[in-house]
Coordinates of C-alpha atoms in Angstrom, one line a residue:
M175 CA 11.7 8.1 -12.9
A176 CA 10.0 11.4 -11.6
E177 CA 10.8 13.3 -8.9
N178 CA 8.6 12.2 -6.2
D179 CA 8.8 15.4 -5.0
G180 CA 8.9 14.8 -1.2
D181 CA 5.7 12.3 -1.1
E182 CA 6.1 9.5 -3.8
W183 CA 5.4 6.3 -2.4
N184 CA 8.7 4.4 -2.6
G185 CA 7.6 1.3 -0.6
P186 CA 7.8 -1.8 -2.2
D187 CA 4.6 -3.3 -1.8
L188 CA 1.1 -2.5 -0.8
E189 CA 0.4 -4.9 1.8
D190 CA 3.2 -3.1 4.2
D191 CA 1.7 -0.1 4.3
C192 CA -1.6 -1.3 5.0
G193 CA -0.2 -3.3 8.2
A194 CA -2.2 -4.8 10.4
V195 CA -5.3 -2.5 10.3
M196 CA -6.0 -3.4 6.7
R197 CA -5.3 -6.9 7.5
A198 CA -8.1 -6.8 10.1
V199 CA -10.4 -4.8 7.8
S200 CA -10.0 -7.4 4.8
R201 CA -10.8 -10.2 8.0
Q202 CA -13.6 -8.4 9.4
I203 CA -15.3 -8.0 5.8
K204 CA -15.1 -11.7 5.3
L205 CA -15.9 -12.6 8.3
W206 CA -19.0 -10.9 8.1
R207 CA -19.3 -12.2 4.9
E208 CA -19.5 -15.8 5.5
A209 CA -21.7 -14.9 9.1
A210 CA -24.3 -14.3 6.4
G211 CA -24.4 -17.5 4.4
M212 CA -23.1 -14.8 1.0
T213 CA -20.9 -15.4 -1.6
Q214 CA -18.7 -12.6 -2.8
T215 CA -20.8 -12.6 -5.9
E216 CA -23.7 -12.4 -3.8
L217 CA -22.5 -9.5 -1.3
G218 CA -20.9 -7.8 -4.8
K219 CA -24.0 -7.6 -6.4
A220 CA -25.9 -6.4 -3.1
I221 CA -23.6 -3.5 -2.7
G222 CA -23.0 -2.7 -6.2
Y223 CA -19.9 -3.8 -6.9
G224 CA -18.1 -7.0 -8.8
E225 CA -16.9 -10.3 -7.5
D226 CA -13.1 -9.6 -8.1
M227 CA -13.4 -6.1 -5.9
V228 CA -14.6 -8.2 -3.5
S229 CA -11.9 -10.7 -3.4
A230 CA -9.2 -8.2 -3.8
V231 CA -11.1 -6.2 -0.9
E232 CA -10.7 -9.9 1.1
R233 CA -7.3 -10.2 0.1
C234 CA -6.3 -6.9 0.8
R235 CA -5.3 -6.5 -2.7
R236 CA -7.4 -2.8 -2.7
L237 CA -8.5 -0.6 0.0
P238 CA -12.3 -0.4 0.6
S239 CA -13.9 2.6 -0.1
P240 CA -16.0 5.0 2.6
E241 CA -19.4 3.5 -0.1
F242 CA -18.4 0.1 0.0
L243 CA -18.1 -0.1 3.7
D244 CA -21.6 1.4 4.4
N245 CA -22.7 -0.4 1.8
A246 CA -20.9 -4.0 3.8
D247 CA -22.4 -2.9 6.6
E248 CA -25.8 -2.7 5.8
A249 CA -25.6 -5.9 3.4
L250 CA -24.1 -7.7 6.1
G251 CA -26.2 -6.7 9.3
A252 CA -23.1 -5.1 11.0
G253 CA -24.4 -2.9 12.8
G254 CA -22.2 -0.4 12.1
R255 CA -19.2 -2.2 12.7
L256 CA -17.6 -2.3 9.2
S257 CA -18.5 1.6 9.0
A258 CA -16.6 2.3 11.6
M259 CA -14.0 1.3 9.9
K260 CA -13.2 4.0 7.4
E261 CA -11.2 6.5 9.5
D262 CA -8.9 4.0 9.5
V263 CA -9.1 3.1 6.1
R264 CA -9.0 6.4 5.0
E265 CA -5.7 7.2 6.6
A266 CA -3.8 4.4 5.5
R267 CA -4.9 4.7 1.8
Y268 CA -2.2 7.3 1.2
P269 CA 1.4 5.8 1.5
K270 CA 3.0 6.7 5.3
K271 CA 5.2 8.9 4.0
V272 CA 2.3 11.0 3.3
R273 CA 1.1 11.0 6.0
D274 CA 4.0 11.6 7.4
L275 CA 4.6 14.4 5.7
A276 CA 0.7 16.1 6.1
K277 CA 1.1 15.9 9.9
L278 CA 4.2 18.1 9.7
E279 CA 2.6 20.1 6.8
A280 CA -0.6 20.5 9.4
K281 CA 1.5 22.0 11.9
A282 CA 3.5 24.1 9.5
V283 CA 3.1 28.1 9.8
E284 CA 5.3 28.3 6.8
R285 CA 6.3 26.3 3.6
G286 CA 9.1 26.9 1.2
A287 CA 10.2 24.9 -1.4
Y288 CA 13.0 25.3 -4.5
G289 CA 11.6 22.8 -7.7
D290 CA 14.5 22.0 -10.1
H291 CA 12.7 19.2 -12.2
N292 CA 9.5 19.2 -12.1
I293 CA 6.4 21.4 -10.7
D294 CA 5.7 21.5 -6.7
G295 CA 3.5 18.6 -5.7
L296 CA 1.6 21.2 -3.7
L297 CA 0.6 22.9 -7.1
Q298 CA -0.1 20.1 -9.2
T299 CA -3.2 19.6 -10.8
E300 CA -4.5 16.0 -11.4
E301 CA -3.9 15.5 -15.2
Y302 CA -0.1 16.9 -14.4
A303 CA 0.3 14.6 -11.1
R304 CA -1.0 11.7 -13.1
A305 CA 1.6 12.3 -16.3
L306 CA 4.0 12.8 -13.6
F307 CA 3.5 8.9 -12.0
A308 CA 2.9 7.6 -14.9
Q309 CA 6.7 8.0 -16.5
R310 CA 7.6 6.3 -13.0
R311 CA 10.2 3.6 -13.9
P312 CA 9.6 1.0 -12.7
V313 CA 6.2 1.4 -13.9
Y314 CA 3.3 1.6 -10.7
T315 CA 0.6 -0.2 -11.1
E316 CA -3.0 0.8 -11.8
E317 CA -3.9 0.8 -8.1
E318 CA -0.5 2.3 -7.4
L319 CA -1.3 5.2 -9.8
E320 CA -4.0 5.9 -8.2
R321 CA -2.9 6.0 -4.9
Q322 CA -0.3 8.1 -5.7
V323 CA -2.4 10.9 -7.6
T324 CA -4.7 10.9 -4.5
A325 CA -1.9 11.2 -2.2
R326 CA -0.8 14.2 -3.5
L327 CA -4.1 15.7 -4.2
S328 CA -5.1 15.2 -0.3
R329 CA -1.8 17.2 0.7
Q330 CA -3.0 20.5 -1.7
E331 CA -5.4 20.4 1.2
M332 CA -3.0 23.4 2.9
L333 CA -3.2 26.0 -0.3
H334 CA -6.8 26.1 1.8
R335 CA -6.2 25.9 5.4
S336 CA -7.8 28.6 7.8
P337 CA -5.6 29.9 9.1
A338 CA -3.2 29.9 6.1
P339 CA 0.3 29.5 5.9
M340 CA 2.9 31.7 4.4
L341 CA 4.0 29.6 1.4
T342 CA 6.7 30.5 -1.0
F343 CA 8.0 28.5 -3.9
V344 CA 10.8 29.1 -6.8
Q345 CA 10.1 26.9 -9.6
E346 CA 13.1 26.6 -12.2
E347 CA 12.1 28.1 -15.5
V348 CA 12.8 24.6 -17.2
T349 CA 9.6 23.1 -15.1
L350 CA 7.2 26.0 -16.5
R351 CA 8.6 24.4 -20.3
R352 CA 8.7 20.9 -20.1
P353 CA 5.6 19.9 -21.6
I354 CA 4.7 16.8 -19.0
G355 CA 1.5 14.9 -20.1
G356 CA 1.5 17.6 -23.4
R357 CA 0.8 20.6 -24.2
M358 CA -2.7 21.5 -22.9
V359 CA -2.0 19.5 -19.8
L360 CA 0.7 22.0 -19.6
R361 CA -1.1 24.6 -20.8
R362 CA -3.9 23.8 -17.7
Q363 CA -0.7 23.8 -15.4
L364 CA 0.4 27.1 -16.1
E365 CA -2.7 29.0 -15.6
H366 CA -3.5 26.8 -12.8
L367 CA -0.2 28.3 -11.2
L368 CA -1.3 31.8 -11.5
H369 CA -4.5 31.6 -9.7
V370 CA -2.5 29.9 -7.2
G371 CA 0.4 32.6 -7.9
K372 CA -2.4 35.4 -6.9
L373 CA -3.6 34.3 -3.7
R374 CA -1.9 36.4 -0.6
H375 CA -0.5 33.9 1.1
V376 CA 1.0 32.3 -2.1
S377 CA 4.7 34.2 -3.3
L378 CA 5.2 32.2 -6.5
Q379 CA 9.1 33.0 -7.8
V380 CA 10.7 32.0 -11.0
M381 CA 14.0 31.0 -11.8
P382 CA 15.2 32.1 -15.2
T383 CA 17.7 29.6 -17.0
E384 CA 20.0 32.5 -18.2
V385 CA 20.8 33.8 -14.0
E386 CA 24.1 33.2 -13.2
E387 CA 24.2 33.4 -10.2
H388 CA 22.4 30.6 -8.7
S389 CA 22.6 28.7 -5.1
G390 CA 20.3 25.8 -5.8
M391 CA 22.1 23.8 -8.0
G392 CA 22.6 20.9 -5.3
G393 CA 19.1 20.4 -6.3
R394 CA 15.3 20.9 -4.7
I395 CA 14.9 22.3 -1.4
E396 CA 12.0 22.0 1.2
L397 CA 11.7 23.6 4.8
L398 CA 8.6 23.3 7.2
K399 CA 8.8 26.1 10.0
L400 CA 6.5 24.3 12.3
D401 CA 4.2 26.2 15.1
S402 CA 6.8 25.3 17.6
G403 CA 8.8 27.5 16.2
E404 CA 11.0 24.4 15.0
T405 CA 12.4 24.4 11.4
V406 CA 13.0 21.2 9.5
A407 CA 13.2 20.0 6.0
Q408 CA 12.8 17.5 3.2
G409 CA 15.9 15.9 1.7
E410 CA 15.7 13.8 -1.6
A411 CA 17.8 11.2 -3.5
Q412 CA 16.8 9.6 -6.3
L413 CA 15.4 6.7 -4.5
F414 CA 15.5 7.9 -0.9
S415 CA 13.7 10.9 1.2
R416 CA 14.2 11.7 5.1
L417 CA 13.2 14.5 7.2
L418 CA 16.2 16.7 8.1
S419 CA 16.1 18.1 12.1
D420 CA 19.5 18.6 12.8
P421 CA 19.6 22.3 13.0
R422 CA 22.8 23.3 11.7
Q423 CA 21.8 20.9 8.1
V424 CA 18.2 22.6 8.4
Q425 CA 20.3 26.1 8.6
V426 CA 22.7 25.4 5.5
L427 CA 19.0 25.1 3.7
E428 CA 17.6 27.9 5.1
M429 CA 20.6 30.2 3.8
R430 CA 20.1 28.4 0.4
Y431 CA 16.7 28.9 0.2
G432 CA 16.7 32.6 1.1
N433 CA 20.1 32.9 -1.8
I434 CA 17.4 31.6 -4.3
R435 CA 14.3 33.7 -4.0
S436 CA 17.2 36.9 -3.8
Q437 CA 18.5 35.6 -7.2
A438 CA 15.1 34.7 -8.6
L439 CA 12.8 36.8 -10.6
T440 CA 10.1 38.7 -8.1
P441 CA 6.2 37.3 -7.9
R442 CA 4.7 40.3 -9.8
E443 CA 7.6 39.6 -12.7
S444 CA 7.1 35.6 -11.8
L445 CA 3.4 36.2 -12.7
A446 CA 3.9 38.3 -15.6
F447 CA 7.1 35.5 -16.8
I448 CA 4.3 32.9 -16.2
E449 CA 1.7 34.7 -18.5
K450 CA 4.2 34.9 -21.3
L451 CA 5.1 31.3 -21.4
L452 CA 1.0 30.5 -21.4
G453 CA 0.7 32.5 -24.7
E454 CA 3.8 31.0 -25.5
T455 CA 2.7 27.2 -25.4

């Protein structure tokens, strides 16, 4: 199973994450359809979707897109009541853990992350993320896979936020060499790293495998410095991740991360190293 980078949804089923909001949305669509005297097939034709999709939405098996809600609202004469649910559905589209993490990242003025197994989630291309999640065991359904990829890419808004937070990354060399998704996916991923690594608010460093002194042997580290002045950390194991806010625990991880950064290549050396790997790939 691939490492989750702090945002992989490990929950057992969609229903728990949909919660009352999604059940209410599904129920409202069904009630408006029945009140209009339309079958699922007729509604599907009216809004450009198949009967299977309408059925899945009404049973809370699929999350309706904004277009689905807008078209259904018009076709069923709901007077904007279904369209008004788009924001609630947008939030429910992402796993709860991702929503919670995104709220913290929205308050962060600085984020630091050390990655030892794969490329950090904020740095991944879509095809790399998709290939990574496709390796998950037990396997995701196509719906779950799409949901994970969408959630991961949504977090990358942090890269383009204004005012820009300070973002620092240390990537283990092996993460830059492992051909997740194949050679061409890796090439495009390395090209993307070179692009992001040149942004003024981003510092990207590489930890060479040959380095003898290494303070990151305990695994992945993520630190968030919030606008309140508080620093929190994200801790992970194989099947679990949790937020660490105890100042003593966070201080230990800050110390380790500082050591890791001092032991890694400088940002300039790191970009040169990635360019060299790209030429070899």
